[in-house]
């Protein structure tokens, strides 16, 4: 595990974009998992700038999103499909990008199909993750089985409250998420966190016991994990990190 501490979210965003761009240069046919939320916004902003320089060829890259609310059409502003289009895909050349089709008639079948599409693509070469204050990754809430694959999940009340507050509207109570087992098969994982509200959970996730009550704790055993934190999120873990 590599832990890197940065001054602020802007610096983390730049580092994340560099990691993403380097992966694509190294392997133009990379399969990459992407998150949503506030944390990756700076990464997407910087990545768009890199793409506009012409140094990256995205023709063979295959992007997958980690999750999506059930019941929302892609043009719904609450949907993650809308978020990704607004913050990334409308700003770069057309790329292969998949996100669970949660307005499909049968979300359970769609979840199974999404898992198969990930497998068919060869699994994730690189997976970017955020983390919830309760330790969730993707929408794998506390109590999620480490053996879980892509599935329909019911969201925890704290997640619903936080996400509804951020969006200013009530969000759906269920979602499709890539499972923990699928995430752990990624050849490289980059976990990003910013802000003092993430400080306590980052210490539990990275140096606490590995247990399903803190889903992100399983990342401790991944063979290629990079953690990007700002100073506020890193305040409780400084004693664990060798300068």
Coordinates of C-alpha atoms in Angstrom, one line a residue:
X1 CA 0.0 0.0 0.0
X2 CA 1.3 3.4 -1.0
X3 CA -0.2 6.4 0.9
X4 CA 0.4 9.9 -0.5
X5 CA -0.7 13.0 1.3
X6 CA -1.4 16.3 -0.6
X7 CA -2.2 19.8 0.5
X8 CA -5.7 19.9 -0.9
X9 CA -8.3 18.4 -3.3
X10 CA -6.8 20.2 -6.3
X11 CA -3.4 18.5 -5.8
X12 CA -5.1 15.1 -5.4
X13 CA -7.1 15.8 -8.6
X14 CA -4.0 16.5 -10.6
X15 CA -2.2 13.4 -9.2
X16 CA -5.3 11.2 -10.1
X17 CA -5.4 12.6 -13.6
X18 CA -1.7 11.8 -14.0
X19 CA -2.2 8.2 -12.9
X20 CA -5.2 7.9 -15.3
X21 CA -3.3 9.4 -18.2
X22 CA -0.2 7.3 -17.5
X23 CA -2.2 4.1 -17.4
X24 CA -3.7 4.9 -20.9
X25 CA -0.3 5.7 -22.3
X26 CA 1.1 2.5 -20.9
X27 CA -1.8 0.4 -22.1
X28 CA -4.1 2.1 -24.7
X29 CA -6.7 -0.7 -24.4
X30 CA -7.0 -0.2 -20.6
X31 CA -10.3 -1.1 -18.8
X32 CA -10.8 1.5 -16.2
X33 CA -13.5 1.9 -13.4
X34 CA -14.5 5.4 -12.5
X35 CA -16.4 6.8 -9.5
X36 CA -18.7 9.7 -9.0
X37 CA -19.2 12.2 -6.1
X38 CA -17.3 15.4 -5.1
X39 CA -13.8 13.8 -4.7
X40 CA -13.1 12.9 -8.4
X41 CA -14.2 16.2 -9.9
X42 CA -10.8 17.7 -9.9
X43 CA -9.4 14.6 -11.4
X44 CA -11.8 14.7 -14.3
X45 CA -11.2 18.4 -14.8
X46 CA -7.4 17.8 -15.1
X47 CA -7.9 14.8 -17.3
X48 CA -9.9 16.7 -19.7
X49 CA -7.1 19.2 -20.0
X50 CA -4.6 16.4 -20.7
X51 CA -6.9 15.0 -23.4
X52 CA -7.1 18.4 -25.1
X53 CA -3.4 18.6 -25.5
X54 CA -3.6 15.6 -27.9
X55 CA -1.2 13.4 -26.0
X56 CA -3.7 10.7 -25.3
X57 CA -5.5 8.3 -27.6
X58 CA -8.7 7.1 -26.1
X59 CA -10.0 5.0 -29.0
X60 CA -9.3 1.7 -27.3
X61 CA -10.0 2.6 -23.7
X62 CA -13.0 1.0 -22.0
X63 CA -14.5 2.9 -19.1
X64 CA -17.0 1.4 -16.6
X65 CA -18.8 3.3 -13.9
X66 CA -18.9 1.8 -10.5
X67 CA -22.6 2.4 -9.7
X68 CA -25.9 4.0 -10.6
X69 CA -29.2 4.7 -8.8
X70 CA -32.1 2.4 -9.8
X71 CA -35.0 3.9 -11.7
X72 CA -33.3 7.0 -13.2
X73 CA -33.0 7.7 -16.9
X74 CA -29.6 8.9 -18.1
X75 CA -30.9 12.4 -18.7
X76 CA -32.0 12.8 -15.1
X77 CA -29.7 15.3 -13.3
X78 CA -29.6 13.0 -10.2
X79 CA -28.3 10.1 -12.3
X80 CA -24.6 9.2 -12.4
X81 CA -24.8 8.9 -16.2
X82 CA -25.7 12.6 -16.2
X83 CA -22.9 13.4 -13.8
X84 CA -20.3 11.6 -15.9
X85 CA -21.5 13.2 -19.1
X86 CA -21.5 16.7 -17.6
X87 CA -18.1 16.4 -15.9
X88 CA -16.2 14.2 -18.3
X89 CA -17.6 12.5 -21.4
X90 CA -19.2 15.6 -23.0
X91 CA -15.8 17.3 -22.8
X92 CA -13.6 14.6 -24.5
X93 CA -13.8 12.6 -27.8
X94 CA -16.3 9.8 -27.9
X95 CA -15.1 6.8 -25.9
X96 CA -16.4 3.4 -24.9
X97 CA -18.1 4.0 -21.6
X98 CA -20.6 1.8 -19.7
X99 CA -22.8 2.5 -16.8
X100 CA -25.6 0.3 -15.4
X101 CA -28.8 0.8 -17.2
X102 CA -31.0 1.3 -14.1
X103 CA -34.0 2.4 -16.1
X104 CA -34.1 -1.1 -17.6
X105 CA -37.2 -3.3 -16.9
X106 CA -35.3 -5.7 -14.7
X107 CA -32.4 -4.2 -12.6
X108 CA -31.4 -7.6 -11.3
X109 CA -30.8 -8.9 -14.8
X110 CA -29.0 -5.7 -15.7
X111 CA -26.7 -6.1 -12.7
X112 CA -25.8 -9.6 -13.8
X113 CA -25.3 -8.4 -17.4
X114 CA -23.0 -5.6 -16.2
X115 CA -20.9 -8.1 -14.3
X116 CA -20.6 -10.2 -17.4
X117 CA -19.6 -7.2 -19.5
X118 CA -16.8 -6.3 -17.1
X119 CA -15.6 -9.9 -17.3
X120 CA -15.8 -9.9 -21.1
X121 CA -13.7 -6.7 -21.2
X122 CA -11.0 -8.5 -19.2
X123 CA -11.6 -6.9 -15.7
X124 CA -10.3 -3.6 -14.5
X125 CA -6.7 -2.7 -15.2
X126 CA -7.3 0.4 -13.0
X127 CA -10.1 1.2 -10.5
X128 CA -10.6 4.6 -8.9
X129 CA -12.5 4.6 -5.7
X130 CA -13.9 7.2 -3.3
X131 CA -15.0 6.2 0.2
X132 CA -18.1 7.0 2.3
X133 CA -17.9 8.2 5.9
X134 CA -19.2 4.7 6.8
X135 CA -16.5 3.0 4.8
X136 CA -18.5 2.1 1.7
X137 CA -16.8 1.8 -1.7
X138 CA -19.0 2.0 -4.7
X139 CA -22.4 1.4 -3.1
X140 CA -21.1 -1.5 -1.1
X141 CA -22.5 -0.5 2.2
X142 CA -21.4 -1.7 5.7
X143 CA -22.2 -5.4 6.0
X144 CA -21.6 -6.1 2.3
X145 CA -20.1 -9.5 1.6
X146 CA -16.4 -9.4 0.5
X147 CA -17.5 -12.1 -2.0
X148 CA -20.1 -9.8 -3.6
X149 CA -20.3 -9.1 -7.3
X150 CA -22.3 -6.6 -9.3
X151 CA -25.8 -6.5 -7.8
X152 CA -28.8 -4.4 -6.7
X153 CA -28.4 -3.0 -3.2
X154 CA -30.5 -1.1 -0.8
X155 CA -28.7 2.1 0.4
X156 CA -28.0 2.9 4.0
X157 CA -30.0 5.7 5.6
X158 CA -26.8 7.7 6.2
X159 CA -25.8 7.4 2.5
X160 CA -29.3 8.5 1.5
X161 CA -29.2 11.5 3.8
X162 CA -25.7 12.6 2.7
X163 CA -26.4 12.2 -1.0
X164 CA -29.8 13.8 -0.8
X165 CA -28.2 16.8 1.0
X166 CA -25.5 17.1 -1.7
X167 CA -28.0 17.0 -4.6
X168 CA -30.7 19.0 -2.9
X169 CA -33.3 16.3 -3.8
X170 CA -34.2 12.9 -2.5
X171 CA -32.2 10.2 -4.2
X172 CA -33.5 6.7 -5.0
X173 CA -33.2 4.2 -2.2
X174 CA -31.7 1.4 -4.3
X175 CA -28.8 1.2 -6.7
X176 CA -26.7 -1.2 -8.9
X177 CA -23.1 -1.4 -7.7
X178 CA -20.0 -3.3 -8.8
X179 CA -19.3 -5.7 -6.0
X180 CA -16.3 -5.9 -3.7
X181 CA -15.0 -9.1 -5.2
X182 CA -15.1 -7.5 -8.7
X183 CA -13.3 -4.4 -7.4
X184 CA -10.6 -6.5 -5.7
X185 CA -9.8 -8.3 -9.0
X186 CA -8.7 -4.9 -10.3
X187 CA -5.0 -5.0 -11.2
X188 CA -4.5 -1.6 -9.6
X189 CA -6.7 0.4 -7.2
X190 CA -6.5 4.1 -6.4
X191 CA -8.5 5.3 -3.4
X192 CA -9.0 9.0 -3.0
X193 CA -10.4 10.9 0.0
X194 CA -10.6 14.6 1.0
X195 CA -11.8 16.6 4.0
X196 CA -11.8 16.2 7.8
X197 CA -15.0 14.2 7.8
X198 CA -13.1 11.3 6.1
X199 CA -10.2 11.3 8.6
X200 CA -11.7 8.8 11.1
X201 CA -12.9 6.3 8.5
X202 CA -9.6 6.4 6.6
X203 CA -7.7 5.3 9.7
X204 CA -10.2 2.5 10.3
X205 CA -10.1 1.4 6.6
X206 CA -6.4 1.4 6.2
X207 CA -5.2 0.3 9.7
X208 CA -8.2 -1.1 11.5
X209 CA -9.3 -4.7 11.4
X210 CA -10.4 -6.1 8.0
X211 CA -14.1 -6.7 8.4
X212 CA -17.4 -6.3 6.5
X213 CA -18.6 -3.5 8.8
X214 CA -16.0 -1.3 7.1
X215 CA -16.1 -2.5 3.4
X216 CA -13.0 -0.4 2.4
X217 CA -10.9 -2.3 4.9
X218 CA -10.6 -5.2 2.4
X219 CA -8.4 -2.9 0.3
X220 CA -5.6 -3.5 2.9
X221 CA -4.9 -6.9 1.3
X222 CA -4.9 -5.7 -2.3
X223 CA -1.4 -6.1 -3.9
X224 CA -1.4 -2.7 -5.7
X225 CA -3.2 -0.1 -3.7
X226 CA -2.4 3.7 -3.9
X227 CA -4.2 6.0 -1.5
X228 CA -4.4 9.7 -2.2
X229 CA -5.4 11.9 0.8
X230 CA -5.4 15.6 1.5
X231 CA -4.0 16.9 4.8
X232 CA -7.4 16.9 6.5
X233 CA -8.3 13.4 5.6
X234 CA -4.9 12.2 6.6
X235 CA -4.8 13.8 10.1
X236 CA -5.4 10.5 12.0
X237 CA -3.1 8.3 9.9
X238 CA 0.1 10.4 9.9
X239 CA 1.5 8.2 12.7
X240 CA 1.1 5.1 10.5
X241 CA 2.9 6.6 7.5
X242 CA 6.7 6.6 7.4
X243 CA 7.8 10.1 6.1

